[in-house]
Amino acid sequence: MSKLEYEVVIISDTHLGSRGCQSKRLLNFLKSIKCKKLILNGDIIDAWRLKKDFYFPSEHLNVIRYILKMASKGTEVIYVTGNHDEFLRNVTDMDFSFSNIKVVDRYDLEIGGKKYLVMHGDMFDLIIQNHKWLAYVGDSLYGLLMRLNRFNNWTRHKLNLKRWSLSKHIKQKVKQASNYIGKFEKVATKYAQESGYDGIICGHIHKPEYTLYDGIEYVNSGDWVEVCSAITIKDKITADCIIEV
Ligand SMILES: [Mn+2]
């Protein structure tokens, strides 16, 4: 099978080492592509989870092995640190690079005549006040809630239920989560604009997106826990670059 070729591929929030990681789909995706540059935009290895409960099956190790293989075959691998893999932030202080693998806290990507800031995005949580929701985003609880909400809408529709306190509660929680996401997107693009970039590429909130705020591009690579998404770039970034596998 011939591989799809890209200039740059960006993934984030794979959460290897946690039970939610969809490692088989991730490995299949990586095997289906060829790229000059692979950017891993944070929360690739979930060290938080690993500390609580050591879980690292061979399927997860195979993903790491395969990324190393891509690097050995000429793909430039850029690992941007996230909050779940912040142990690597000690490494970035040393300006770490090994062969064509680089570990950084942020990365400037120039493509299609534009300059993008690539960073995981957890930094913006410091600015967003109401981030109680943060602890759940990307967690299985968050996924469960989103599924419950879908199911809920469906049952309400089918059974024509007007009142159901659980449903009201779920609705409210989902609304809080989407408020948080909206704030995150605005804060991130504002930061990119003030720092002189044309756009910002984040992960962290597990929602794939391509949108504009005040003419600044906001791009999010999503995750490999719930949606299984990536940003696949040939010559420039457009909404079509966001794919869900
Ligand atoms: Mn994160």
Coordinates of C-alpha atoms in Angstrom, one line a residue, residues 36-208:
K36 CA 9.4 15.2 6.3
K37 CA 8.5 16.6 9.7
L38 CA 6.4 14.9 12.5
I39 CA 5.5 17.2 15.3
L40 CA 4.3 15.6 18.6
N41 CA 2.5 18.5 20.3
G42 CA 2.4 17.4 23.9
D43 CA 0.8 14.8 26.2
I44 CA 2.3 12.1 24.1
I45 CA 3.4 10.0 27.1
D46 CA 1.1 10.4 30.1
A47 CA 3.5 10.4 33.0
W48 CA 0.8 11.5 35.4
R49 CA -1.2 8.3 34.8
L50 CA 1.9 6.2 34.8
K51 CA 2.8 7.4 38.2
K52 CA -0.5 6.4 39.6
D53 CA -0.9 3.1 37.8
F54 CA 1.9 1.7 35.7
Y55 CA 0.4 0.6 32.4
F56 CA 2.5 0.4 29.3
P57 CA 1.4 -2.5 27.0
S58 CA 3.4 -3.5 24.0
E59 CA 0.9 -1.7 21.7
H60 CA 2.0 1.6 23.3
L61 CA 5.6 0.7 23.0
N62 CA 5.1 -0.2 19.4
V63 CA 4.0 3.4 18.7
I64 CA 7.2 4.8 20.2
R65 CA 9.3 2.2 18.3
Y66 CA 7.6 3.2 15.1
I67 CA 8.2 6.9 15.6
L68 CA 11.9 6.1 16.3
K69 CA 11.9 4.1 13.0
M70 CA 10.4 7.1 11.2
A71 CA 13.2 9.3 12.6
S72 CA 15.9 6.8 11.6
K73 CA 14.4 6.9 8.0
G74 CA 14.8 10.6 7.8
T75 CA 11.7 12.2 9.3
E76 CA 12.5 15.1 11.5
V77 CA 10.7 14.5 14.8
I78 CA 9.9 17.5 17.1
Y79 CA 8.5 16.6 20.5
V80 CA 6.8 19.6 22.1
T81 CA 6.2 19.1 25.8
G82 CA 2.8 19.1 27.4
N83 CA 1.6 19.1 30.9
H84 CA 1.2 15.3 31.2
D85 CA 4.8 14.9 30.0
E86 CA 6.3 17.9 31.7
F87 CA 9.1 15.8 33.1
L88 CA 10.6 16.4 29.7
R89 CA 10.7 20.1 30.4
N90 CA 13.8 19.5 32.4
V91 CA 15.3 18.2 29.2
T92 CA 14.4 21.2 27.1
D93 CA 16.4 23.4 29.5
M94 CA 19.4 21.5 28.1
D95 CA 18.5 22.2 24.5
F96 CA 18.1 18.5 23.9
S97 CA 18.4 17.0 20.4
F98 CA 19.4 13.5 19.5
S99 CA 20.0 12.8 15.9
N100 CA 16.9 14.2 14.2
I101 CA 14.7 14.1 17.3
K102 CA 14.3 17.4 19.1
V103 CA 12.6 18.1 22.4
V104 CA 11.3 21.6 22.9
D105 CA 8.7 23.6 24.8
R106 CA 7.5 25.5 21.8
Y107 CA 8.3 25.5 18.1
D108 CA 8.1 28.0 15.2
L109 CA 6.6 26.4 12.1
E110 CA 6.9 28.2 8.8
I111 CA 4.7 26.9 6.0
G112 CA 2.6 28.3 3.2
G113 CA 4.3 31.7 3.7
K114 CA 3.0 31.9 7.2
K115 CA 4.6 31.6 10.7
Y116 CA 2.8 29.5 13.3
L117 CA 3.5 29.0 16.9
V118 CA 3.3 25.3 17.9
M119 CA 2.8 24.8 21.6
H120 CA 0.7 22.3 23.7
G121 CA -1.4 25.1 25.3
D122 CA -1.6 24.2 29.0
M123 CA 0.1 27.6 29.6
F124 CA -3.2 29.3 28.7
D125 CA -4.9 27.6 31.7
L126 CA -3.1 30.0 33.9
I127 CA -4.9 32.9 32.1
I128 CA -8.3 31.2 32.0
Q129 CA -9.9 31.7 35.4
N130 CA -12.7 29.2 35.4
H131 CA -10.8 26.0 34.5
K132 CA -12.4 23.6 36.9
W133 CA -13.2 21.7 33.8
L134 CA -9.6 21.2 32.9
A135 CA -9.1 18.2 35.1
Y136 CA -11.7 16.3 33.1
V137 CA -10.8 17.4 29.5
G138 CA -9.2 14.4 27.9
D139 CA -10.2 12.2 30.7
S140 CA -12.4 9.3 30.3
L141 CA -15.0 11.1 32.3
Y142 CA -15.1 13.9 29.8
G143 CA -15.6 11.4 27.0
L144 CA -18.3 9.6 28.9
L145 CA -20.1 12.9 29.5
M146 CA -20.0 13.8 25.8
R147 CA -21.4 10.3 24.9
L148 CA -24.0 10.6 27.6
N149 CA -25.0 14.0 26.2
R150 CA -25.4 12.5 22.8
F151 CA -27.4 9.6 24.1
N152 CA -29.4 12.0 26.2
N153 CA -30.4 14.1 23.3
W154 CA -31.4 11.0 21.4
T155 CA -33.5 9.5 24.2
R156 CA -35.2 12.9 24.9
H157 CA -35.9 13.1 21.2
K158 CA -37.3 9.6 21.0
L159 CA -39.3 9.6 24.3
N160 CA -40.2 13.3 24.1
L161 CA -39.1 13.8 27.7
K162 CA -39.4 17.3 28.9
R163 CA -37.9 17.0 32.3
W164 CA -35.0 14.9 33.4
S165 CA -32.8 16.3 36.1
L166 CA -29.8 14.2 35.1
S167 CA -30.1 15.5 31.5
K168 CA -30.2 19.1 32.8
H169 CA -27.1 18.4 34.8
I170 CA -25.2 16.9 31.8
K171 CA -26.3 19.8 29.6
Q172 CA -24.9 22.3 32.1
K173 CA -21.6 20.5 32.4
V174 CA -21.2 20.2 28.7
K175 CA -22.0 23.9 28.4
Q176 CA -19.3 24.7 31.0
A177 CA -16.8 22.6 29.0
S178 CA -17.6 24.3 25.8
N179 CA -17.2 27.7 27.5
Y180 CA -13.8 26.7 28.6
I181 CA -12.9 25.6 25.1
G182 CA -14.1 28.9 23.6
K183 CA -12.0 30.8 26.2
F184 CA -9.0 28.7 25.5
E185 CA -9.2 29.4 21.7
K186 CA -9.5 33.1 22.2
V187 CA -6.7 33.4 24.7
A188 CA -4.4 31.3 22.5
T189 CA -5.0 33.3 19.4
K190 CA -4.6 36.6 21.3
Y191 CA -1.2 35.4 22.5
A192 CA -0.1 34.4 19.0
Q193 CA -1.2 37.7 17.6
E194 CA 0.7 39.7 20.3
S195 CA 3.8 37.5 19.7
G196 CA 3.7 38.3 16.0
Y197 CA 2.5 35.0 14.5
D198 CA 0.0 34.3 11.8
G199 CA -1.5 31.4 13.7
I200 CA -1.2 29.1 16.7
I201 CA -1.3 25.3 16.7
C202 CA -2.3 23.7 20.0
G203 CA -3.4 20.4 21.5
H204 CA -4.4 20.0 25.1
I205 CA -8.2 20.5 24.9
H206 CA -8.8 17.4 22.8
K207 CA -10.9 19.1 20.2
P208 CA -9.7 19.2 16.6

